[in-house]
mmCIF file of C-alpha atoms and ligand atoms in Angstrom:
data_model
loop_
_atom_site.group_PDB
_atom_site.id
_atom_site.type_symbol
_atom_site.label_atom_id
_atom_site.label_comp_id
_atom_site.label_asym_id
_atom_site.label_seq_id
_atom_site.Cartn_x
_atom_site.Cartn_y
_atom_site.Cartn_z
ATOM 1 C CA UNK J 1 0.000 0.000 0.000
ATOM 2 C CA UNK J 2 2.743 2.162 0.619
ATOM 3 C CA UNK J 3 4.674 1.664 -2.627
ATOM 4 C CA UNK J 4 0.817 2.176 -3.827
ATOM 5 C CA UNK J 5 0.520 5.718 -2.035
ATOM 6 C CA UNK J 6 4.106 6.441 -3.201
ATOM 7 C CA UNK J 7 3.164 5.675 -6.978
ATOM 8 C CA UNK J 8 0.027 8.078 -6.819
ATOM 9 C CA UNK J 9 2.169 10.937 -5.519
ATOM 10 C CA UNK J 10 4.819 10.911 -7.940
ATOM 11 C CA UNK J 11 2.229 10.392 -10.810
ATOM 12 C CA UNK J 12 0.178 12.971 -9.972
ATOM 13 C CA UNK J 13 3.385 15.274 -8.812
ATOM 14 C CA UNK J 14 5.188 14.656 -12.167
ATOM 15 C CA UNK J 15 1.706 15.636 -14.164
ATOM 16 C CA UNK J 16 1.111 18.228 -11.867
ATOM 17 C CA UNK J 17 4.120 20.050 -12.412
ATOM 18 C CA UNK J 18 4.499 19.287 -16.657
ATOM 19 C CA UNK J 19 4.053 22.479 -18.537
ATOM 20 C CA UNK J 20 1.592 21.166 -21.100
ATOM 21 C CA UNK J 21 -0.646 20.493 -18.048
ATOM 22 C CA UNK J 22 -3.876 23.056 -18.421
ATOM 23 C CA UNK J 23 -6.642 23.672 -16.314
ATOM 24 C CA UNK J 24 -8.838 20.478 -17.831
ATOM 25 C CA UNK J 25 -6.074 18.329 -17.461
ATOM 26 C CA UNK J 26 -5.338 18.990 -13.458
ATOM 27 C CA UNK J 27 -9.413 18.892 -12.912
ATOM 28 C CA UNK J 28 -9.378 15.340 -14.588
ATOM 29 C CA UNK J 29 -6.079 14.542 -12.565
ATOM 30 C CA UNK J 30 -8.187 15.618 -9.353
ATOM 31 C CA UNK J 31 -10.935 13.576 -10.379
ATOM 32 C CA UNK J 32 -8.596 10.795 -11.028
ATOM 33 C CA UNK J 33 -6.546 10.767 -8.144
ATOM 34 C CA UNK J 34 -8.780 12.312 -5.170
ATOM 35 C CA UNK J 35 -11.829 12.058 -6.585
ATOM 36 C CA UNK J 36 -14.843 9.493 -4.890
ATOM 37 C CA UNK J 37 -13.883 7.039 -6.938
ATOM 38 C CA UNK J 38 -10.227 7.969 -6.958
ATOM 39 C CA UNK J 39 -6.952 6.259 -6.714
ATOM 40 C CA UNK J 40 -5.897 7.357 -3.530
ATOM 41 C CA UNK J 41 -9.786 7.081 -2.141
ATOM 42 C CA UNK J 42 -9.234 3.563 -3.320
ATOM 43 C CA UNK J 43 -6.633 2.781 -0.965
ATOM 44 C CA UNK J 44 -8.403 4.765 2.064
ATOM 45 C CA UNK J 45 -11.462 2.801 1.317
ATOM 46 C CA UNK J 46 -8.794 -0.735 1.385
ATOM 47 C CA UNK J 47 -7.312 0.235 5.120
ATOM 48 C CA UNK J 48 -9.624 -2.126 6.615
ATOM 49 C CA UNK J 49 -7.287 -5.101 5.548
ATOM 50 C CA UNK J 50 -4.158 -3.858 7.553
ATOM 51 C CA UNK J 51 -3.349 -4.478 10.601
ATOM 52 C CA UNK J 52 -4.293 -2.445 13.945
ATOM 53 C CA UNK J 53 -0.067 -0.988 13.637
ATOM 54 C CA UNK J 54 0.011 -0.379 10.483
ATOM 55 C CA UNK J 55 -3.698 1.303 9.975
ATOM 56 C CA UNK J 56 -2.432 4.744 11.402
ATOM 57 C CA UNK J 57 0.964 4.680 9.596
ATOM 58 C CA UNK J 58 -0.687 4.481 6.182
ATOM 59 C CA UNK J 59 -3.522 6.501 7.268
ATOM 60 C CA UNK J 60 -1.214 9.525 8.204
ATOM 61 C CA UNK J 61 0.778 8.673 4.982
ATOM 62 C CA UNK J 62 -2.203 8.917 2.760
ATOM 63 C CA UNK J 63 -3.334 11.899 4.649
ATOM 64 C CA UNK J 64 0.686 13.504 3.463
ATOM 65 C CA UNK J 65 0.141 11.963 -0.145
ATOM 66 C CA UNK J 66 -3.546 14.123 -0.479
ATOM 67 C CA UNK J 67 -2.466 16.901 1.356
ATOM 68 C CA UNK J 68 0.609 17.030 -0.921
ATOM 69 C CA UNK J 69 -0.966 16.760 -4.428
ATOM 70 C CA UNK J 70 -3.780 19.408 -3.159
ATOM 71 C CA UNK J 71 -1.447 22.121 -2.414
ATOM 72 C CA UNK J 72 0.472 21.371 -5.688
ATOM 73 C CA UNK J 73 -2.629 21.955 -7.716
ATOM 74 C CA UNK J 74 -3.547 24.962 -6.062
ATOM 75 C CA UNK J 75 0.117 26.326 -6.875
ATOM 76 C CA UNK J 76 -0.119 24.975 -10.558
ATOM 77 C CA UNK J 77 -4.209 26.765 -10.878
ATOM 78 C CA UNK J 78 -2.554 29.844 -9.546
ATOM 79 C CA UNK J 79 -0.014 30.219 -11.873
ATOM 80 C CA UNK J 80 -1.753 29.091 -14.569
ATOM 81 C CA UNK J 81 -4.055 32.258 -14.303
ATOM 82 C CA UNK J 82 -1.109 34.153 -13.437
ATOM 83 C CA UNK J 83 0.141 33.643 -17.285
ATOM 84 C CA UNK J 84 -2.692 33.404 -18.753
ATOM 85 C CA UNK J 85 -3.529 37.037 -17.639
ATOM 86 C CA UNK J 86 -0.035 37.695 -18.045
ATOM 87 C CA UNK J 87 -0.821 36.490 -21.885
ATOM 88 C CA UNK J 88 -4.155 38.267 -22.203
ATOM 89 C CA UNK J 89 -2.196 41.793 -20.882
ATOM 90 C CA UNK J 90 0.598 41.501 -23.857
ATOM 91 C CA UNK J 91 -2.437 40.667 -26.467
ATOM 92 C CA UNK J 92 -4.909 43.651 -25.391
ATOM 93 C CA UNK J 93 -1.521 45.995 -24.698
ATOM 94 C CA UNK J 94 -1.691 49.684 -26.792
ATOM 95 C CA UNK J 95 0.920 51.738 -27.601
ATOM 96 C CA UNK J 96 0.517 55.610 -26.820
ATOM 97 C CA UNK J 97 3.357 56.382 -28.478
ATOM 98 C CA UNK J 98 1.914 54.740 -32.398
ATOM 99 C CA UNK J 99 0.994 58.089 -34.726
ATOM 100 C CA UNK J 100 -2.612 58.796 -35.192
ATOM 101 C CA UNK J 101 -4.359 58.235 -38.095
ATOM 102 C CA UNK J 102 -5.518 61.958 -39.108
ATOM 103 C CA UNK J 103 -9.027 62.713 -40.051
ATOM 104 C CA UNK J 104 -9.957 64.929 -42.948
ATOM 105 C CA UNK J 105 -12.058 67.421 -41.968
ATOM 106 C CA UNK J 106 -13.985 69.031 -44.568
ATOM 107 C CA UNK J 107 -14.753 72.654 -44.864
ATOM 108 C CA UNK J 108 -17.573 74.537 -46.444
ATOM 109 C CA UNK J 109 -17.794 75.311 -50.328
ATOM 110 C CA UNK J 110 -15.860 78.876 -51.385
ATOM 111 C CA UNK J 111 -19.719 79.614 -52.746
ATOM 112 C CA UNK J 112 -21.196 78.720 -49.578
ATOM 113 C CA UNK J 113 -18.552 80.549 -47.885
ATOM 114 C CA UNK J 114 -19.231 83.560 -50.153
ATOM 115 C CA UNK J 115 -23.031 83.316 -50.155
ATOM 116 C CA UNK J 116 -22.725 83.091 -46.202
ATOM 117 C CA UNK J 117 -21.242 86.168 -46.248
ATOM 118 C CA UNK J 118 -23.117 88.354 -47.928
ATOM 119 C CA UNK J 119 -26.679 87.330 -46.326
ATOM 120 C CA UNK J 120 -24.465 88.427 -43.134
ATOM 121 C CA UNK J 121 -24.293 92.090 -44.463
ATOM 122 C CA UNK J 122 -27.697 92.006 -45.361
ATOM 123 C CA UNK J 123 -29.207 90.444 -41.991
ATOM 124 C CA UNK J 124 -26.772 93.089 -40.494
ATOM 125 C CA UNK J 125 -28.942 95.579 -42.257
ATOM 126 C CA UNK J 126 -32.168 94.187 -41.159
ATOM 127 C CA UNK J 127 -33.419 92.182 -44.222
ATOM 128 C CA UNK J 128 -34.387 88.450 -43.924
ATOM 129 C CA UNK J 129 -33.999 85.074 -46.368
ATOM 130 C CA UNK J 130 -36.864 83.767 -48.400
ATOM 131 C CA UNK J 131 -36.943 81.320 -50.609
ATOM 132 C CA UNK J 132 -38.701 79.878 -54.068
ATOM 133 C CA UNK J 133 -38.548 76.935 -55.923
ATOM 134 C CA UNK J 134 -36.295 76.352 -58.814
ATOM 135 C CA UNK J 135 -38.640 74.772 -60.759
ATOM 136 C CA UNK J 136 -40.823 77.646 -61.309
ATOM 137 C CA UNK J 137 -43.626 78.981 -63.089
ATOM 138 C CA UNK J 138 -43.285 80.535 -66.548
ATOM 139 C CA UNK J 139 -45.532 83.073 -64.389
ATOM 140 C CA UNK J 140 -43.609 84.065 -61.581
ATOM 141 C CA UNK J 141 -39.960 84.134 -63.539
ATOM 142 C CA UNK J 142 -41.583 85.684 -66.513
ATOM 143 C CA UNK J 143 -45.031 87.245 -66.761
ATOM 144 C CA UNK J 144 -45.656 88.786 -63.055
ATOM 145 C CA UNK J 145 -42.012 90.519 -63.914
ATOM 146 C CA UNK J 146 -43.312 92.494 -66.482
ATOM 147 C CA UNK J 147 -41.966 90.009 -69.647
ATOM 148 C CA UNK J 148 -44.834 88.709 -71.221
ATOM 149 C CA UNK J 149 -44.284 86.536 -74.262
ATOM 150 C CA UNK J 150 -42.342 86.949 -76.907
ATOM 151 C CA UNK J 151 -40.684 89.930 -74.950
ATOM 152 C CA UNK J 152 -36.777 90.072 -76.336
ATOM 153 C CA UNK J 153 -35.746 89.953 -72.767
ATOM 154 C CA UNK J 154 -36.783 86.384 -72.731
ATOM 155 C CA UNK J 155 -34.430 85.592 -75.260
ATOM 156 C CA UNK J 156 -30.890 86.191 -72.823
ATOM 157 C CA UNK J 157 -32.843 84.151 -70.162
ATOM 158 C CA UNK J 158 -32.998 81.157 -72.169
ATOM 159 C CA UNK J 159 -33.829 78.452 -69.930
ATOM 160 C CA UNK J 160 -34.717 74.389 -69.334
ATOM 161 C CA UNK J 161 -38.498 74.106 -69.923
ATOM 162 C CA UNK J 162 -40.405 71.356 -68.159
ATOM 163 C CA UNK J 163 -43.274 72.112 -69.838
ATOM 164 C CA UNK J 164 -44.770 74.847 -71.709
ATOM 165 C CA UNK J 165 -45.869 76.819 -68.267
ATOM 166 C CA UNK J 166 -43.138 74.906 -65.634
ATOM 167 C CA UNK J 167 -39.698 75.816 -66.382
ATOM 168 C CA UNK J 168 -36.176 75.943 -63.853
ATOM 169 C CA UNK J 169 -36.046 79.402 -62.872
ATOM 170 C CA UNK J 170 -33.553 81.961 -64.989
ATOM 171 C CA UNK J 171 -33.455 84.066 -61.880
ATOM 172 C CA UNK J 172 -33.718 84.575 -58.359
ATOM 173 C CA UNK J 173 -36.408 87.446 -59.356
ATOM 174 C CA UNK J 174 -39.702 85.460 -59.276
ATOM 175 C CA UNK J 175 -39.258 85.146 -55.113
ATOM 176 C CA UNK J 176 -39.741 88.774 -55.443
ATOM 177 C CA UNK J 177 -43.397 88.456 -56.580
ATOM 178 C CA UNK J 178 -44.148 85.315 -54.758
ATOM 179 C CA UNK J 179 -43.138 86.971 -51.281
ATOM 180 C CA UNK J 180 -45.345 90.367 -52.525
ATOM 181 C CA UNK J 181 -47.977 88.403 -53.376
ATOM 182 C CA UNK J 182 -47.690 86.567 -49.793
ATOM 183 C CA UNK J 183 -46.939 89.298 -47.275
ATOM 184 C CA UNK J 184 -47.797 93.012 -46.875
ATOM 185 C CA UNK J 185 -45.531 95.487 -47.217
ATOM 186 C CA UNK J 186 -42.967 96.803 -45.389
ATOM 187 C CA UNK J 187 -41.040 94.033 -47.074
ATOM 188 C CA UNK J 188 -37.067 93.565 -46.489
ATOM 189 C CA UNK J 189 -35.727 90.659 -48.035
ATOM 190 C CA UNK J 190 -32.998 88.749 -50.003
ATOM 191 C CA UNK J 191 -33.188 85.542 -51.628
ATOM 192 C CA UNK J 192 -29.708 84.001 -52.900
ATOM 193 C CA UNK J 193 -30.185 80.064 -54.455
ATOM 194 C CA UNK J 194 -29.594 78.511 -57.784
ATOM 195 C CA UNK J 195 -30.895 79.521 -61.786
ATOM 196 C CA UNK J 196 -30.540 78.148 -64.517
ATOM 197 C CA UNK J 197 -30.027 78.849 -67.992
ATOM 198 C CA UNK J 198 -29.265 76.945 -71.291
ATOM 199 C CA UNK J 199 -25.864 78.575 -71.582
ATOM 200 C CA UNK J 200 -22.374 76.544 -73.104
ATOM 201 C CA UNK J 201 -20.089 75.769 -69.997
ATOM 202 C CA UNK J 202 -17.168 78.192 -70.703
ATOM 203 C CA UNK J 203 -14.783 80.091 -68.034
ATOM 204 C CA UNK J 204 -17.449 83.031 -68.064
ATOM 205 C CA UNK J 205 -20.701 80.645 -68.364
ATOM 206 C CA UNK J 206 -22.072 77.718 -66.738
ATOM 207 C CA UNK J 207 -25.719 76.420 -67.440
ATOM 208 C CA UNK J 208 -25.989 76.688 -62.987
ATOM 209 C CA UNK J 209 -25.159 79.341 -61.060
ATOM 210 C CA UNK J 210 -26.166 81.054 -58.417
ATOM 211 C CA UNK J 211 -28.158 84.804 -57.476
ATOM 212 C CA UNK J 212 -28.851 87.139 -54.572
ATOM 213 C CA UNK J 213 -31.734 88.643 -55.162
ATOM 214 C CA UNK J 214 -32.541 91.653 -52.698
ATOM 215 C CA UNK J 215 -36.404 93.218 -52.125
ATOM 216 C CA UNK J 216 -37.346 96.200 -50.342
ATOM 217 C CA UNK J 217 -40.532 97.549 -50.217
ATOM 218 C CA UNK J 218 -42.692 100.292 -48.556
ATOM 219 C CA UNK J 219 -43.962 103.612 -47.918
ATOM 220 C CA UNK J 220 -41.606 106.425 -49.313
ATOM 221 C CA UNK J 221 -38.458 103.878 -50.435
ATOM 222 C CA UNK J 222 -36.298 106.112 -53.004
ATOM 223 C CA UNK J 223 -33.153 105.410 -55.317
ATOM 224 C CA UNK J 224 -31.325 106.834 -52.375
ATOM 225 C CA UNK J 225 -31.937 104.144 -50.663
ATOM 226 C CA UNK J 226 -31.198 101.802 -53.133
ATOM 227 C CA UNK J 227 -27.967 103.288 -53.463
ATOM 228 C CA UNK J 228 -27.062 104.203 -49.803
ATOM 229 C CA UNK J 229 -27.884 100.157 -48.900
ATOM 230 C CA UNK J 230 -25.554 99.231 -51.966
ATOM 231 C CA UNK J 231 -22.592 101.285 -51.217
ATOM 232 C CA UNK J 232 -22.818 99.713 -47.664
ATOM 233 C CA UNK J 233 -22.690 96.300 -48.729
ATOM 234 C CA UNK J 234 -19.736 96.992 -51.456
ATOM 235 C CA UNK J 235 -17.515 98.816 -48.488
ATOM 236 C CA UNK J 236 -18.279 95.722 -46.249
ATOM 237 C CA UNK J 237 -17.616 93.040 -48.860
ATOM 238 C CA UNK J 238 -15.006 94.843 -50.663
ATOM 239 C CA UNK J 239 -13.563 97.292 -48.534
ATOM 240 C CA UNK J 240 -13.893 100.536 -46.981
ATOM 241 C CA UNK J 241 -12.273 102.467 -49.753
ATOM 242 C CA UNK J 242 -15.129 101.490 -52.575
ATOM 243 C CA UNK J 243 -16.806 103.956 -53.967
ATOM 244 C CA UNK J 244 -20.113 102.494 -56.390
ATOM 245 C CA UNK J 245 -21.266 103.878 -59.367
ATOM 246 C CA UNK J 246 -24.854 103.720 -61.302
ATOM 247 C CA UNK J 247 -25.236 103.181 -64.656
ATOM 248 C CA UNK J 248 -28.577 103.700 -66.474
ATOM 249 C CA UNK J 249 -29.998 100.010 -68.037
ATOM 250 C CA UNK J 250 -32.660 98.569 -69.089
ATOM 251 C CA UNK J 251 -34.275 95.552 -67.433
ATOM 252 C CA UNK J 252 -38.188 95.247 -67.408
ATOM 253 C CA UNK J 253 -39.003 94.360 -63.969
ATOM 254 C CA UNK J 254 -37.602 98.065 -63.037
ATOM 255 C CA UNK J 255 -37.815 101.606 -63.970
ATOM 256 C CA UNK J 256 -35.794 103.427 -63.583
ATOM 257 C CA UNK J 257 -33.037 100.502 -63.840
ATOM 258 C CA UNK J 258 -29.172 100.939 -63.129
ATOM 259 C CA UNK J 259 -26.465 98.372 -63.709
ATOM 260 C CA UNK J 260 -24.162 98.827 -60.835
ATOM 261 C CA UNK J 261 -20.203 98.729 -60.855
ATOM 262 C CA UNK J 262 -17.329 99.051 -57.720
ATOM 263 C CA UNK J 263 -14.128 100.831 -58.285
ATOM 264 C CA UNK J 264 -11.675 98.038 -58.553
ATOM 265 C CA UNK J 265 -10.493 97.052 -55.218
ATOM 266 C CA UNK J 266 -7.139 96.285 -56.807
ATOM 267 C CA UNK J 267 -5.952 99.280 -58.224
ATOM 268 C CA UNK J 268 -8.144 101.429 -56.351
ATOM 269 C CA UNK J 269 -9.874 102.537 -59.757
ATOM 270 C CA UNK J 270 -6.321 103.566 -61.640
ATOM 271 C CA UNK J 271 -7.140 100.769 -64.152
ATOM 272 C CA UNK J 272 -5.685 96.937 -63.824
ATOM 273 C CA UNK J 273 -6.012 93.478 -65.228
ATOM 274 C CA UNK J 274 -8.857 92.349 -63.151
ATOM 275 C CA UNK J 275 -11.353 96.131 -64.012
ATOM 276 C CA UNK J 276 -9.703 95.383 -67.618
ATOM 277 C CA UNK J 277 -7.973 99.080 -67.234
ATOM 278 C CA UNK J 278 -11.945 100.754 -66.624
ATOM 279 C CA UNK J 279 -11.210 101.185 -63.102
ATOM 280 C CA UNK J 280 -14.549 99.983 -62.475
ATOM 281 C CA UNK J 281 -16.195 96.911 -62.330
ATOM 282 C CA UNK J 282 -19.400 95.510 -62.334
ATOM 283 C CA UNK J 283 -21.254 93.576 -59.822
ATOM 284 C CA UNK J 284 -25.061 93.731 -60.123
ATOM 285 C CA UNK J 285 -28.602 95.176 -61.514
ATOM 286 C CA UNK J 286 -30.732 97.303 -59.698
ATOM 287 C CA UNK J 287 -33.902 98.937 -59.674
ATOM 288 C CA UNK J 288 -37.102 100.765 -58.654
ATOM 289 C CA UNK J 289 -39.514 97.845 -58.682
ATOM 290 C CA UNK J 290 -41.595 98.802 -61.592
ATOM 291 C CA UNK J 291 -45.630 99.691 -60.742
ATOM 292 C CA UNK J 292 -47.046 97.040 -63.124
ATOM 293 C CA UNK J 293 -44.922 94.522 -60.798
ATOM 294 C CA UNK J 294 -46.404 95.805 -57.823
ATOM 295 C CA UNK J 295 -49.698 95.977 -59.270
ATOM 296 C CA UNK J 296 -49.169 92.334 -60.278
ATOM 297 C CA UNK J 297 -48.733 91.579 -56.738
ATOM 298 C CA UNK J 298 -51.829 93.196 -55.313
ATOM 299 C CA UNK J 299 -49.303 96.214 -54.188
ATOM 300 C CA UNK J 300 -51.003 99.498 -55.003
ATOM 301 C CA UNK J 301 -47.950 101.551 -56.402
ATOM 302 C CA UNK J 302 -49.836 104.937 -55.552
ATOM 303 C CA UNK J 303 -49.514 103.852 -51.863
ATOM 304 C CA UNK J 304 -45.952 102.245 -51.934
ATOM 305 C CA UNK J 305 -42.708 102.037 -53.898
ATOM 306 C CA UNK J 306 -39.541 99.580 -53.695
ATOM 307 C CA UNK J 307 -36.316 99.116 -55.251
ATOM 308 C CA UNK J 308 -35.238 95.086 -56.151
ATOM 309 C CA UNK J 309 -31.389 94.190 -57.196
ATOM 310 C CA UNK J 310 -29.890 91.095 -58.425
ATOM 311 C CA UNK J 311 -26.351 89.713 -58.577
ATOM 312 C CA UNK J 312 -24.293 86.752 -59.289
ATOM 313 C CA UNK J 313 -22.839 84.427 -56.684
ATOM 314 C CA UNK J 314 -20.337 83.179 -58.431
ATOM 315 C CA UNK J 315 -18.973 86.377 -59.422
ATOM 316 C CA UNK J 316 -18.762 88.024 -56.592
ATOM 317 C CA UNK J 317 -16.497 85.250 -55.589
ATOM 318 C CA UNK J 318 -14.496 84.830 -58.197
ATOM 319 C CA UNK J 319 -13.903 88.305 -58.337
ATOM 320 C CA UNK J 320 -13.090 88.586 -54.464
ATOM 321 C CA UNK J 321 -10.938 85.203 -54.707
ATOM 322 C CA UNK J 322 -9.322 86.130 -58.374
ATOM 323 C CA UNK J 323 -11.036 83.101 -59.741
ATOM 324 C CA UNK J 324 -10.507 82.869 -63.593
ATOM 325 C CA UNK J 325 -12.875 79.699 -63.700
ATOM 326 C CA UNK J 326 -16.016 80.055 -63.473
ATOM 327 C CA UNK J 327 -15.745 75.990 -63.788
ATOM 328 C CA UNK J 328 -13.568 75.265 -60.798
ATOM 329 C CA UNK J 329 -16.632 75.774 -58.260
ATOM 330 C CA UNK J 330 -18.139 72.932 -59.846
ATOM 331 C CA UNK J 331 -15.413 70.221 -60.337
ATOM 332 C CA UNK J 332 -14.575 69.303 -57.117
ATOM 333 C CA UNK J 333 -11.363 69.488 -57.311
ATOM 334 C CA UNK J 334 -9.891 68.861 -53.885
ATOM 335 C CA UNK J 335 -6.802 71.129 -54.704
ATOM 336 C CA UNK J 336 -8.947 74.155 -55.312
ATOM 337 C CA UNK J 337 -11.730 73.661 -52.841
ATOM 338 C CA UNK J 338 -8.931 73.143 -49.629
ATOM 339 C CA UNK J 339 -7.430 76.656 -50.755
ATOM 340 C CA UNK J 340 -10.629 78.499 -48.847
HETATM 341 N N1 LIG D 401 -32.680 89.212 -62.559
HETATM 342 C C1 LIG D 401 -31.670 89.997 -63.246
HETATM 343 C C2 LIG D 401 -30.772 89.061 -64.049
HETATM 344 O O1 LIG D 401 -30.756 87.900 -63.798
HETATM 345 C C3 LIG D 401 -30.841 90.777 -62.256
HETATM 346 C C4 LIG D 401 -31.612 91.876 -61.654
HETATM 347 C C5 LIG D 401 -31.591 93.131 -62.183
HETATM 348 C C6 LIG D 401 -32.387 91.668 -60.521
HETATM 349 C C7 LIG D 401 -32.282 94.168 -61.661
HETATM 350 C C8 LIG D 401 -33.100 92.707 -59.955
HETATM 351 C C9 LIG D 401 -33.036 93.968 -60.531
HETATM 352 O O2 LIG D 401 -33.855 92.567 -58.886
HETATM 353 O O3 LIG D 401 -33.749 94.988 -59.994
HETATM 354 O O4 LIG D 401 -30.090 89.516 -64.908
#
């Protein structure tokens, strides 16, 4: 029994304490050894056979053996978890010091940026945004603006026609009637979003754009007005030095009409590449609203009078950014967009 007891320690030991030993294989050696049905439980279970002087030497020797092979597989479960967290802390480990992977931010559009701007000198001013559709009535962009068919202004406000009466808007000037036909004067608004007209694509042209259209109506509203609001929006945009100047024009939706110019912000009116040597150059169209407009609108023009202008987005920014191109706001071109 002894050389019994002496076999189950050094079996179990020797498992006990290889290295390929895992936690399943010293639960079945448990099971195996101390278990109920165990080895060593065996032998207890066999003492009855000894004698009364031997009974207690076994007994206490079993008692070593067990005692012995428990305490080695609580070391061996102990370090076992030891490397395995050991192993789980080198897998999960980060390194602070490893570069960052950078994000891209984007930024808004140079149009957006410019369009942004200039509804902050207006808002400054007290006027507010409206909006209108781009796919428009023949009515509104046409007819309630004082060109009725087969008026020769139609023909440099060729557009897209949806159908014969539904058509994408040439200019930002139809939200002028829809908001007078909506709202009472006193009316102070601008309206900048997208036209459309069936132009070629070329560095001056592009078949999109965008306008800021600008409505002011009420009692008493004069050409001084007009042009006191104006010069205050060209000295914010483009500087405190700019002077404006009016020139007379023709366009049907206003009477009298002006076409408007800056002095050139780069030469300071001297004459340069961007005025083309005029010294001036010009920005926008501008108005008294015209009384069969107002009249159109259900605005009695004995009782009140406005002035409407109307300029290009895009060239208010490509003159303020020296854009050449009308084209680059539209290709997307990362190297040209990150430059604002
Ligand atoms: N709608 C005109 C155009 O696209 C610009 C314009 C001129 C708008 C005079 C106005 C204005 O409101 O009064 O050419």
């Amino acid at each position: 029994m002894k050389d019994t007891l002496n076999r189950i320690k050094e079996e179990a030991l020797s498992i006990i304490a290889s290295p390929d030993t895992d936690d399943a294989a010293l639960e079945a050696l448990r099971i195996k050894y101390l278990g109920k049905k165990g080895e060593l439980t065996a032998v207890l279970r066999g003492m009855g056979q000894l004698s009364p002087e031997e009974r207690p030497i076994v007994g206490q020797m079993a008692n070593e053996v067990r005692a012995e092979i428990e305490s080695a597989l609580t070391e061996k479960k102990t370090a076992l978890a030891a490397s395995a967290l050991d192993a789980q802390l080198l897998s999960e480990k980060l390194d602070v010091t490893v570069p960052g992977k950078k994000e891209k931010v984007g930024h808004r559009h140079p149009l957006t940026l410019v369009q942004r701007d200039m509804e902050e000198i207006f808002i400054g001013m007290g006027f507010s945004i409206a909006e209108g559709p781009e796919v428009e009535y023949d009515y509104y962009n046409f007819q309630a603006l004082n060109i009725p068919e087969n008026h020769p202004a139609r023909d440099t406000q060729d557009t897209f026609y949806i159908t014969d009466k539904i058509l994408l808007r040439s200019q930002t000037s139809p939200v002028q009637a829809r908001v007078m036909e909506a709202q009472k004067p006193p009316i102070r608004i601008i309206s900048p979003g997208r036209v459309y007209r069936s132009d070629a694509m070329d560095a001056t042209h592009s078949p999109l754009f965008h306008q800021m259209e600008g409505l002011v109506v009420d009692k008493g509203i004069t050409m001084g007005d007009l042009k006191g609001m104006l010069e205050t929006f060209a000295k914010t945009e483009f500087g405190e030095d700019t002077r404006i100047r009016f020139r007379p024009h023709h366009f049907p939706f206003t009477e009298p009409s002006a076409e408007v110019d800056i002095s050139c912000f780069m030469c300071g009116g001297k004459g340069c590449r961007l005025c083309k040597g005029e010294g001036w150059i010009e920005i926008l169209g501008a108005g008294m609203v015209h009384p069969n407009v107002l009249r159109n609108c259900g605005i009695d023009p004995e009782e009140y009078s406005g002035f409407a202008f109307g300029m290009g987005v895009e060239r208010i920014a490509m003159l303020k950014y020296h854009i050449d191109d009308i084209r680059h706001f539209y290709e997307n071109d990362v190297r040209f967009i990150e430059q604002f």
